[in-house]
Amino acid sequence: MAVVRTPRARWIEEGLRALSQGGPAAVRIESLAKRLGVSKGGFYGHFDDRSALLEEMLDVWEHRSTAEVIEGVERKGGDAMTKGRRAAALTFSDELLTIDLAVRDWARHERPVADRLRRVDERRMDYLRSLLAESCTDEGEVEARCLIAFSVAIGNRLIDVDHGARSRAEVLDSISGWLFTP
């Protein structure tokens, strides 16, 4: 009878879940094995050590947060505003945002993670620049709008305020409209 091993991807997914819930300290081999309902011995069939798992987790997060988002947006097409809104919705979905925020916190303490985060943010900003450049020709204004858009996308989940008679969705919709107005 063949031995069935827990797939590598399941270890990575469980690692990302642990990261999003408790930061990198929560990514412990024994804890992951317990959550997966397996022994920790199977881990070493896929990874040399915890550091290798953490690196692959960052690879998966980076790919999902950049290449997969951009491919998904471009595949569906649309004008710049539609693409921008779709990219924001995918990039900062509940699933990816929790991981993104955990990586941002982790990056404050580890230079290699900060370097990775910078690369991801640069890729995201480059894509947003290309979209905003369709409606705005001033490079300085494109850059300002990109920073505002990116700041709102990240900060929106961290700010808990009322907007009077307007809903948060209405305020965010107004921001999107302004960002893509020539």
GROMACS .gro file of C-alpha atoms in nm:
model
  182
    1MET     CA    1   0.000   0.000   0.000
    2ALA     CA    2   0.140   0.339  -0.103
    3VAL     CA    3   0.212   0.601   0.158
    4VAL     CA    4   0.006   0.914   0.103
    5ARG     CA    5   0.192   1.233   0.189
    6THR     CA    6   0.035   1.564   0.265
    7PRO     CA    7   0.088   1.770  -0.051
    8ARG     CA    8   0.345   2.049  -0.038
    9ALA     CA    9   0.074   2.302  -0.128
   10ARG     CA   10  -0.128   2.210   0.183
   11TRP     CA   11   0.173   2.286   0.406
   12ILE     CA   12   0.214   2.622   0.231
   13GLU     CA   13  -0.158   2.704   0.259
   14GLU     CA   14  -0.163   2.615   0.626
   15GLY     CA   15   0.153   2.820   0.676
   16LEU     CA   16  -0.010   3.122   0.510
   17ARG     CA   17  -0.319   3.077   0.727
   18ALA     CA   18  -0.102   3.065   1.040
   19LEU     CA   19   0.094   3.371   0.921
   20SER     CA   20  -0.225   3.569   0.867
   21GLN     CA   21  -0.353   3.476   1.212
   22GLY     CA   22  -0.040   3.515   1.420
   23GLY     CA   23   0.254   3.638   1.218
   24PRO     CA   24   0.568   3.440   1.134
   25ALA     CA   25   0.605   3.315   1.493
   26ALA     CA   26   0.280   3.122   1.444
   27VAL     CA   27   0.431   2.928   1.153
   28ARG     CA   28   0.566   2.633   1.351
   29ILE     CA   29   0.608   2.290   1.199
   30GLU     CA   30   0.448   2.105   1.490
   31SER     CA   31   0.148   2.339   1.494
   32LEU     CA   32   0.100   2.310   1.119
   33ALA     CA   33   0.120   1.930   1.135
   34LYS     CA   34  -0.141   1.925   1.410
   35ARG     CA   35  -0.374   2.151   1.212
   36LEU     CA   36  -0.327   1.928   0.907
   37GLY     CA   37  -0.382   1.615   1.115
   38VAL     CA   38  -0.049   1.461   1.020
   39SER     CA   39   0.290   1.398   1.177
   40LYS     CA   40   0.562   1.658   1.134
   41GLY     CA   41   0.784   1.400   0.966
   42GLY     CA   42   0.600   1.454   0.637
   43PHE     CA   43   0.706   1.816   0.642
   44TYR     CA   44   1.069   1.721   0.585
   45GLY     CA   45   0.978   1.529   0.271
   46HIS     CA   46   0.895   1.865   0.114
   47PHE     CA   47   1.110   2.123   0.292
   48ASP     CA   48   1.461   2.126   0.434
   49ASP     CA   49   1.353   2.342   0.725
   50ARG     CA   50   1.112   2.610   0.845
   51SER     CA   51   1.304   2.880   0.657
   52ALA     CA   52   1.241   2.698   0.329
   53LEU     CA   53   0.869   2.688   0.406
   54LEU     CA   54   0.863   3.059   0.491
   55GLU     CA   55   1.040   3.139   0.163
   56GLU     CA   56   0.792   2.936  -0.039
   57MET     CA   57   0.503   3.097   0.146
   58LEU     CA   58   0.636   3.437   0.038
   59ASP     CA   59   0.673   3.307  -0.319
   60VAL     CA   60   0.309   3.197  -0.326
   61TRP     CA   61   0.188   3.524  -0.170
   62GLU     CA   62   0.393   3.726  -0.420
   63HIS     CA   63   0.262   3.531  -0.719
   64ARG     CA   64  -0.101   3.552  -0.607
   65SER     CA   65  -0.070   3.921  -0.521
   66THR     CA   66   0.089   4.028  -0.848
   67ALA     CA   67   0.094   3.792  -1.146
   68GLU     CA   68  -0.239   3.619  -1.072
   69VAL     CA   69  -0.414   3.949  -1.002
   70ILE     CA   70  -0.282   4.118  -1.316
   71GLU     CA   71  -0.358   3.813  -1.532
   72GLY     CA   72  -0.712   3.794  -1.392
   73VAL     CA   73  -0.774   4.164  -1.449
   74GLU     CA   74  -0.636   4.164  -1.804
   75ARG     CA   75  -0.822   3.847  -1.899
   76LYS     CA   76  -1.158   4.012  -1.819
   77GLY     CA   77  -1.060   4.340  -1.986
   78GLY     CA   78  -1.245   4.668  -1.955
   79ASP     CA   79  -1.149   5.031  -1.927
   80ALA     CA   80  -0.883   5.157  -1.687
   81MET     CA   81  -1.131   5.228  -1.405
   82THR     CA   82  -1.287   4.883  -1.433
   83LYS     CA   83  -0.945   4.721  -1.434
   84GLY     CA   84  -0.830   4.933  -1.141
   85ARG     CA   85  -1.134   4.844  -0.933
   86ARG     CA   86  -1.101   4.477  -1.020
   87ALA     CA   87  -0.730   4.480  -0.933
   88ALA     CA   88  -0.803   4.642  -0.597
   89ALA     CA   89  -1.082   4.396  -0.521
   90LEU     CA   90  -0.859   4.099  -0.601
   91THR     CA   91  -0.543   4.233  -0.439
   92PHE     CA   92  -0.712   4.339  -0.119
   93SER     CA   93  -0.969   4.063  -0.093
   94ASP     CA   94  -1.030   3.929   0.256
   95GLU     CA   95  -0.810   3.628   0.181
   96LEU     CA   96  -0.510   3.815   0.042
   97LEU     CA   97  -0.535   4.123   0.262
   98THR     CA   98  -0.487   3.933   0.588
   99ILE     CA   99  -0.171   3.775   0.448
  100ASP     CA  100  -0.059   4.109   0.305
  101LEU     CA  101  -0.097   4.283   0.641
  102ALA     CA  102   0.092   4.002   0.816
  103VAL     CA  103   0.374   4.030   0.561
  104ARG     CA  104   0.383   4.409   0.613
  105ASP     CA  105   0.419   4.361   0.987
  106TRP     CA  106   0.684   4.092   0.937
  107ALA     CA  107   0.873   4.321   0.698
  108ARG     CA  108   0.916   4.574   0.979
  109HIS     CA  109   1.143   4.321   1.154
  110GLU     CA  110   1.324   4.135   0.875
  111ARG     CA  111   1.511   4.304   0.591
  112PRO     CA  112   1.471   4.020   0.334
  113VAL     CA  113   1.094   4.027   0.386
  114ALA     CA  114   1.096   4.406   0.353
  115ASP     CA  115   1.285   4.370   0.025
  116ARG     CA  116   1.027   4.120  -0.099
  117LEU     CA  117   0.740   4.347   0.006
  118ARG     CA  118   0.900   4.638  -0.176
  119ARG     CA  119   0.924   4.429  -0.494
  120VAL     CA  120   0.556   4.332  -0.466
  121ASP     CA  121   0.447   4.690  -0.397
  122GLU     CA  122   0.656   4.817  -0.690
  123ARG     CA  123   0.493   4.566  -0.924
  124ARG     CA  124   0.148   4.663  -0.801
  125MET     CA  125   0.225   5.034  -0.835
  126ASP     CA  126   0.369   4.987  -1.185
  127TYR     CA  127   0.046   4.823  -1.293
  128LEU     CA  128  -0.164   5.095  -1.132
  129ARG     CA  129   0.053   5.361  -1.298
  130SER     CA  130  -0.016   5.204  -1.636
  131LEU     CA  131  -0.390   5.213  -1.570
  132LEU     CA  132  -0.398   5.569  -1.436
  133ALA     CA  133  -0.179   5.694  -1.721
  134GLU     CA  134  -0.471   5.616  -1.955
  135SER     CA  135  -0.673   5.901  -1.801
  136CYS     CA  136  -0.403   6.131  -1.667
  137THR     CA  137  -0.100   6.254  -1.862
  138ASP     CA  138   0.079   6.440  -1.582
  139GLU     CA  139   0.340   6.200  -1.437
  140GLY     CA  140   0.344   6.376  -1.101
  141GLU     CA  141  -0.032   6.352  -1.071
  142VAL     CA  142  -0.030   5.986  -1.175
  143GLU     CA  143   0.221   5.917  -0.898
  144ALA     CA  144   0.015   6.107  -0.641
  145ARG     CA  145  -0.304   5.926  -0.743
  146CYS     CA  146  -0.125   5.591  -0.726
  147LEU     CA  147  -0.002   5.657  -0.375
  148ILE     CA  148  -0.344   5.772  -0.262
  149ALA     CA  149  -0.513   5.468  -0.419
  150PHE     CA  150  -0.264   5.229  -0.264
  151SER     CA  151  -0.285   5.398   0.076
  152VAL     CA  152  -0.663   5.385   0.072
  153ALA     CA  153  -0.665   5.020  -0.028
  154ILE     CA  154  -0.440   4.923   0.262
  155GLY     CA  155  -0.555   5.177   0.518
  156ASN     CA  156  -0.926   5.130   0.454
  157ARG     CA  157  -0.926   4.814   0.667
  158LEU     CA  158  -0.735   4.985   0.946
  159ILE     CA  159  -0.953   5.294   0.985
  160ASP     CA  160  -1.284   5.269   1.170
  161VAL     CA  161  -1.482   5.589   1.120
  162ASP     CA  162  -1.832   5.694   1.017
  163HIS     CA  163  -1.890   5.895   0.702
  164GLY     CA  164  -2.208   6.075   0.803
  165ALA     CA  165  -2.494   5.990   0.569
  166ARG     CA  166  -2.259   5.814   0.326
  167SER     CA  167  -2.154   5.452   0.347
  168ARG     CA  168  -1.791   5.343   0.328
  169ALA     CA  169  -1.866   5.189  -0.011
  170GLU     CA  170  -1.997   5.524  -0.138
  171VAL     CA  171  -1.685   5.705  -0.016
  172LEU     CA  172  -1.459   5.446  -0.177
  173ASP     CA  173  -1.659   5.470  -0.499
  174SER     CA  174  -1.609   5.850  -0.497
  175ILE     CA  175  -1.236   5.800  -0.452
  176SER     CA  176  -1.223   5.554  -0.743
  177GLY     CA  177  -1.412   5.796  -0.963
  178TRP     CA  178  -1.176   6.078  -0.877
  179LEU     CA  179  -0.866   5.865  -0.931
  180PHE     CA  180  -0.962   5.781  -1.288
  181THR     CA  181  -1.099   6.122  -1.388
  182PRO     CA  182  -0.879   6.315  -1.632
   0.00000   0.00000   0.00000
